[in-house]
Amino acid sequence: MFSTLRVTSQCNLKCLHCYSANSDCGKELGIDEIKSAIDILVDNGVDHITISGGEPFMRGDIFEILKYSSLKTKTGIVCNGTLIDKGAAKALSKIDISRLMISVDGIGAVHDRVRGKETYSRTEKGIFNGLSYGVPLGVSTTLTKLNCGHILEIYDFLKKNNISRWIIEKLKPVGRAMESDICTRAKEDEVVTELLMRLKAEDRDMNISIFDCANNCSAGLKTISVNPNGDVTPCAFMPQAVCGNILTDSWGAIAEKIGGLRLKGSTCF
């Protein structure tokens, strides 16, 4: 089973499509509580943890979290890249993480339209810092109206810099995305998916994954998520669908409640 562990709600950006916006979870877990949460996840069959936020590098103890988790199970981290300076990249290179995933939603101004003025140059610098220290690195792209016509530009950037892992996710109308009209429509999805499938077939060196959980939801079956305060939900995109707290409720009770949501057909939409 795969788990997202959201270690903070804090973020240094205000992206138009942020799923964790408007989901302040209150008091965040301390370092010892996070370690306990990791132990509980691993003891109950989670074999892959992705650390996320908010922006996880807003936490001063993020490297201690990553080191502890990576000693327990396969561990990756998702971030916006703007805080990956040379010091952070060097520290990451000494931890056995599966992958540092950095969000890139376009090249230059396209990225900036989604994530804020001058964010692309900072994200690009974070990518180059990671690469220069040999950190295993991939790129995550959220498909929106603003970038669906610029997918090949991202692909070209990845090829130029020998980045072989690329995850593309369809935007879900949750969080701040509900306030902006940037979700793609069916025809746009069809065109981009066809393009990506062609790239995937033709380029065996590039590991491309395309996620559209609306048509293939694994929430509560193969994935769970832990909010910054320890609350457990079936999926990171359902922060309000709380099924218990990892530190105060039994795993059995949490699993039973998640199962009940699945039976009701609950989704993040």
CSV table of C-alpha atoms in Angstrom, one decimal:
chain,number,residue,atom,x,y,z
A,1,MET,CA,0.0,0.0,0.0
A,2,PHE,CA,1.1,3.6,-0.8
A,3,SER,CA,0.6,6.5,1.7
A,4,THR,CA,1.0,10.2,1.3
A,5,LEU,CA,2.3,11.8,4.5
A,6,ARG,CA,1.5,15.5,4.4
A,7,VAL,CA,3.9,17.0,7.0
A,8,THR,CA,2.7,20.6,6.8
A,9,SER,CA,0.0,22.9,5.4
A,10,GLN,CA,2.4,25.7,5.1
A,11,CYS,CA,3.5,26.8,1.6
A,12,ASN,CA,5.6,29.6,0.1
A,13,LEU,CA,3.4,29.7,-3.1
A,14,LYS,CA,-0.2,30.1,-3.9
A,15,CYS,CA,-0.9,27.9,-6.9
A,16,LEU,CA,-4.2,28.2,-8.8
A,17,HIS,CA,-4.8,24.5,-8.6
A,18,CYS,CA,-3.7,23.6,-5.1
A,19,TYR,CA,-5.7,20.7,-3.6
A,20,SER,CA,-4.5,21.4,0.0
A,21,ALA,CA,-5.6,25.0,0.0
A,22,ASN,CA,-8.6,25.7,2.3
A,23,SER,CA,-7.7,22.6,4.3
A,24,ASP,CA,-5.9,23.9,7.3
A,25,CYS,CA,-5.7,21.0,9.6
A,26,GLY,CA,-4.8,22.9,12.8
A,27,LYS,CA,-1.8,21.8,14.9
A,28,GLU,CA,0.8,19.9,13.0
A,29,LEU,CA,2.5,16.8,14.2
A,30,GLY,CA,5.9,17.2,15.8
A,31,ILE,CA,9.0,15.2,14.8
A,32,ASP,CA,8.4,12.4,17.3
A,33,GLU,CA,4.7,12.2,16.3
A,34,ILE,CA,5.7,12.0,12.7
A,35,LYS,CA,8.1,9.2,13.4
A,36,SER,CA,5.4,7.3,15.3
A,37,ALA,CA,3.0,7.8,12.4
A,38,ILE,CA,5.6,6.4,10.0
A,39,ASP,CA,6.1,3.4,12.3
A,40,ILE,CA,2.3,2.7,12.4
A,41,LEU,CA,2.0,3.0,8.6
A,42,VAL,CA,4.9,0.6,8.0
A,43,ASP,CA,3.6,-1.9,10.7
A,44,ASN,CA,0.2,-2.0,8.8
A,45,GLY,CA,1.5,-2.8,5.4
A,46,VAL,CA,2.5,0.6,3.8
A,47,ASP,CA,5.6,-0.1,1.7
A,48,HIS,CA,5.9,3.3,0.0
A,49,ILE,CA,5.6,6.7,1.7
A,50,THR,CA,5.6,10.0,-0.2
A,51,ILE,CA,6.3,13.1,1.9
A,52,SER,CA,4.3,16.2,0.8
A,53,GLY,CA,2.6,19.3,2.0
A,54,GLY,CA,1.9,22.2,1.6
A,55,GLU,CA,5.5,22.6,0.8
A,56,PRO,CA,7.5,20.0,2.9
A,57,PHE,CA,10.7,22.0,2.8
A,58,MET,CA,9.0,24.7,4.9
A,59,ARG,CA,9.7,22.4,7.8
A,60,GLY,CA,13.2,22.8,9.4
A,61,ASP,CA,13.2,19.1,10.4
A,62,ILE,CA,12.4,17.8,6.9
A,63,PHE,CA,15.7,16.0,6.4
A,64,GLU,CA,15.3,14.2,9.7
A,65,ILE,CA,11.9,13.1,8.6
A,66,LEU,CA,13.2,11.9,5.3
A,67,LYS,CA,16.1,10.0,6.8
A,68,TYR,CA,13.9,8.3,9.4
A,69,SER,CA,11.2,7.3,6.8
A,70,SER,CA,13.8,6.1,4.3
A,71,LEU,CA,15.3,3.7,6.9
A,72,LYS,CA,11.8,2.2,7.4
A,73,THR,CA,10.4,1.9,3.9
A,74,LYS,CA,10.7,3.3,0.3
A,75,THR,CA,10.3,7.0,0.6
A,76,GLY,CA,9.9,9.9,-1.9
A,77,ILE,CA,9.1,13.5,-1.6
A,78,VAL,CA,7.0,15.9,-3.7
A,79,CYS,CA,7.8,19.7,-3.6
A,80,ASN,CA,7.7,22.8,-5.8
A,81,GLY,CA,11.5,23.0,-6.1
A,82,THR,CA,11.9,26.6,-5.1
A,83,LEU,CA,13.6,25.8,-1.8
A,84,ILE,CA,16.1,23.2,-3.2
A,85,ASP,CA,19.2,25.2,-2.8
A,86,LYS,CA,22.7,23.6,-3.0
A,87,GLY,CA,22.7,22.9,0.7
A,88,ALA,CA,19.3,21.1,0.5
A,89,ALA,CA,20.4,19.2,-2.6
A,90,LYS,CA,23.6,18.1,-0.8
A,91,ALA,CA,21.6,16.9,2.2
A,92,LEU,CA,19.2,15.0,0.0
A,93,SER,CA,22.0,13.3,-1.8
A,94,LYS,CA,23.0,11.7,1.5
A,95,ILE,CA,19.6,10.2,2.2
A,96,ASP,CA,18.3,7.1,0.4
A,97,ILE,CA,15.1,8.6,-1.1
A,98,SER,CA,13.4,6.9,-4.0
A,99,ARG,CA,12.9,10.1,-5.8
A,100,LEU,CA,12.6,13.9,-5.4
A,101,MET,CA,9.5,14.9,-7.5
A,102,ILE,CA,9.4,18.5,-8.5
A,103,SER,CA,6.2,20.1,-9.8
A,104,VAL,CA,6.6,21.7,-13.3
A,105,ASP,CA,3.4,22.9,-14.9
A,106,GLY,CA,5.0,24.5,-18.0
A,107,ILE,CA,8.1,26.2,-19.1
A,108,GLY,CA,8.7,29.9,-18.2
A,109,ALA,CA,5.6,32.0,-18.3
A,110,VAL,CA,3.2,29.1,-18.5
A,111,HIS,CA,4.5,27.7,-15.2
A,112,ASP,CA,4.3,31.2,-13.7
A,113,ARG,CA,0.7,31.7,-14.6
A,114,VAL,CA,-0.2,28.7,-12.5
A,115,ARG,CA,2.2,29.0,-9.6
A,116,GLY,CA,3.1,32.7,-9.4
A,117,LYS,CA,5.4,35.3,-10.8
A,118,GLU,CA,9.0,34.3,-11.3
A,119,THR,CA,8.5,30.9,-9.8
A,120,TYR,CA,9.7,29.0,-12.8
A,121,SER,CA,13.3,30.3,-12.6
A,122,ARG,CA,13.4,29.3,-8.9
A,123,THR,CA,12.0,25.9,-9.6
A,124,GLU,CA,14.4,25.3,-12.5
A,125,LYS,CA,17.3,26.3,-10.3
A,126,GLY,CA,16.0,23.7,-7.7
A,127,ILE,CA,16.0,21.0,-10.4
A,128,PHE,CA,19.5,21.8,-11.5
A,129,ASN,CA,20.7,21.8,-7.9
A,130,GLY,CA,19.2,18.4,-7.4
A,131,LEU,CA,20.7,17.0,-10.6
A,132,SER,CA,24.1,18.4,-9.8
A,133,TYR,CA,24.2,16.4,-6.6
A,134,GLY,CA,23.0,13.3,-8.2
A,135,VAL,CA,19.6,13.3,-6.4
A,136,PRO,CA,17.2,10.9,-8.1
A,137,LEU,CA,14.7,13.3,-9.6
A,138,GLY,CA,11.5,13.4,-11.5
A,139,VAL,CA,8.9,15.9,-12.6
A,140,SER,CA,5.2,16.1,-11.8
A,141,THR,CA,2.8,18.0,-14.0
A,142,THR,CA,-0.8,18.9,-13.3
A,143,LEU,CA,-2.8,19.1,-16.5
A,144,THR,CA,-4.8,22.4,-16.8
A,145,LYS,CA,-6.3,24.6,-19.5
A,146,LEU,CA,-3.2,26.8,-19.1
A,147,ASN,CA,-0.7,24.1,-20.1
A,148,CYS,CA,-2.5,21.5,-22.1
A,149,GLY,CA,-1.1,23.1,-25.3
A,150,HIS,CA,2.5,23.2,-24.0
A,151,ILE,CA,3.1,19.5,-23.0
A,152,LEU,CA,5.8,19.0,-25.6
A,153,GLU,CA,7.7,21.9,-24.2
A,154,ILE,CA,7.9,20.1,-20.8
A,155,TYR,CA,8.9,16.9,-22.6
A,156,ASP,CA,11.7,18.6,-24.4
A,157,PHE,CA,13.0,20.1,-21.2
A,158,LEU,CA,13.1,16.7,-19.5
A,159,LYS,CA,14.9,15.1,-22.4
A,160,LYS,CA,17.4,17.9,-22.6
A,161,ASN,CA,18.3,17.5,-18.9
A,162,ASN,CA,18.1,13.6,-18.9
A,163,ILE,CA,15.2,13.5,-16.5
A,164,SER,CA,13.5,10.2,-17.2
A,165,ARG,CA,10.5,10.2,-14.7
A,166,TRP,CA,7.4,12.2,-15.5
A,167,ILE,CA,4.0,12.0,-13.8
A,168,ILE,CA,1.1,13.8,-15.4
A,169,GLU,CA,-2.1,14.2,-13.4
A,170,LYS,CA,-5.5,15.5,-14.5
A,171,LEU,CA,-6.5,18.5,-12.4
A,172,LYS,CA,-9.2,17.6,-9.8
A,173,PRO,CA,-11.8,20.3,-8.9
A,174,VAL,CA,-10.8,20.4,-5.2
A,175,GLY,CA,-9.2,23.0,-3.1
A,176,ARG,CA,-8.3,26.2,-4.9
A,177,ALA,CA,-9.1,24.6,-8.3
A,178,MET,CA,-12.8,25.1,-7.4
A,179,GLU,CA,-12.3,28.8,-7.5
A,180,SER,CA,-10.6,29.0,-10.9
A,181,ASP,CA,-11.8,27.9,-14.3
A,182,ILE,CA,-8.7,26.0,-15.3
A,183,CYS,CA,-9.8,22.4,-15.4
A,184,THR,CA,-9.5,20.8,-18.8
A,185,ARG,CA,-12.5,19.6,-20.8
A,186,ALA,CA,-13.0,16.1,-22.2
A,187,LYS,CA,-11.7,17.0,-25.7
A,188,GLU,CA,-8.5,18.6,-24.3
A,189,ASP,CA,-8.0,15.5,-22.1
A,190,GLU,CA,-8.4,13.3,-25.1
A,191,VAL,CA,-5.9,15.2,-27.3
A,192,VAL,CA,-3.2,15.4,-24.5
A,193,THR,CA,-3.7,11.7,-23.5
A,194,GLU,CA,-3.3,10.6,-27.1
A,195,LEU,CA,-0.1,12.7,-27.3
A,196,LEU,CA,1.3,11.3,-24.0
A,197,MET,CA,0.5,7.7,-25.0
A,198,ARG,CA,2.3,8.2,-28.2
A,199,LEU,CA,5.4,9.6,-26.4
A,200,LYS,CA,5.2,6.7,-23.9
A,201,ALA,CA,5.2,4.2,-26.7
A,202,GLU,CA,7.9,5.8,-28.8
A,203,ASP,CA,10.3,6.8,-25.9
A,204,ARG,CA,11.2,3.7,-23.9
A,205,ASP,CA,13.8,5.7,-21.9
A,206,MET,CA,11.2,8.0,-20.5
A,207,ASN,CA,9.0,6.6,-17.7
A,208,ILE,CA,5.7,8.4,-18.2
A,209,SER,CA,2.7,7.9,-15.9
A,210,ILE,CA,-0.7,9.4,-16.6
A,211,PHE,CA,-3.2,9.6,-13.7
A,212,ASP,CA,-6.9,10.3,-13.9
A,213,CYS,CA,-8.3,9.0,-10.6
A,214,ALA,CA,-11.8,9.9,-11.6
A,215,ASN,CA,-11.8,6.9,-13.9
A,216,ASN,CA,-9.5,4.7,-11.8
A,217,CYS,CA,-9.8,5.6,-8.1
A,218,SER,CA,-7.6,3.6,-5.7
A,219,ALA,CA,-8.4,5.7,-2.7
A,220,GLY,CA,-8.6,3.5,0.4
A,221,LEU,CA,-7.7,0.4,-1.7
A,222,LYS,CA,-4.1,1.0,-2.6
A,223,THR,CA,-3.6,4.5,-1.2
A,224,ILE,CA,-4.2,6.4,1.9
A,225,SER,CA,-3.2,9.9,3.1
A,226,VAL,CA,-2.2,11.4,6.5
A,227,ASN,CA,-3.0,15.1,7.1
A,228,PRO,CA,-0.5,17.3,8.9
A,229,ASN,CA,-2.4,16.8,12.2
A,230,GLY,CA,-2.4,13.0,11.9
A,231,ASP,CA,-5.9,12.6,10.5
A,232,VAL,CA,-6.2,9.8,8.0
A,233,THR,CA,-8.2,10.1,4.7
A,234,PRO,CA,-8.5,7.7,1.8
A,235,CYS,CA,-6.7,10.1,-0.5
A,236,ALA,CA,-4.7,13.3,-0.4
A,237,PHE,CA,-7.3,14.9,-2.6
A,238,MET,CA,-10.0,14.2,0.1
A,239,PRO,CA,-8.5,16.1,3.1
A,240,GLN,CA,-12.0,16.5,4.7
A,241,ALA,CA,-12.9,12.8,4.5
A,242,VAL,CA,-11.4,12.1,7.9
A,243,CYS,CA,-11.6,8.4,8.9
A,244,GLY,CA,-9.7,8.8,12.2
A,245,ASN,CA,-6.4,9.9,13.5
A,246,ILE,CA,-3.3,7.7,13.1
A,247,LEU,CA,-2.0,8.5,16.6
A,248,THR,CA,-5.3,8.2,18.6
A,249,ASP,CA,-7.5,5.7,16.7
A,250,SER,CA,-6.8,2.0,16.0
A,251,TRP,CA,-5.8,1.0,12.5
A,252,GLY,CA,-8.7,-1.4,12.4
A,253,ALA,CA,-11.2,1.4,13.1
A,254,ILE,CA,-9.7,3.6,10.5
A,255,ALA,CA,-9.7,0.9,7.9
A,256,GLU,CA,-13.3,0.1,8.7
A,257,LYS,CA,-14.4,3.7,8.2
A,258,ILE,CA,-12.4,3.9,4.9
A,259,GLY,CA,-14.2,0.8,3.7
A,260,GLY,CA,-17.5,2.4,4.5
A,261,LEU,CA,-16.7,5.4,2.4
A,262,ARG,CA,-15.8,3.1,-0.5
A,263,LEU,CA,-19.1,1.2,-0.2
A,264,LYS,CA,-20.9,4.6,-0.4
A,265,GLY,CA,-19.0,5.4,-3.6
A,266,SER,CA,-17.6,8.6,-2.0
A,267,THR,CA,-15.1,10.5,-4.2
A,268,CYS,CA,-13.3,13.8,-4.0
A,269,PHE,CA,-15.8,15.4,-6.5
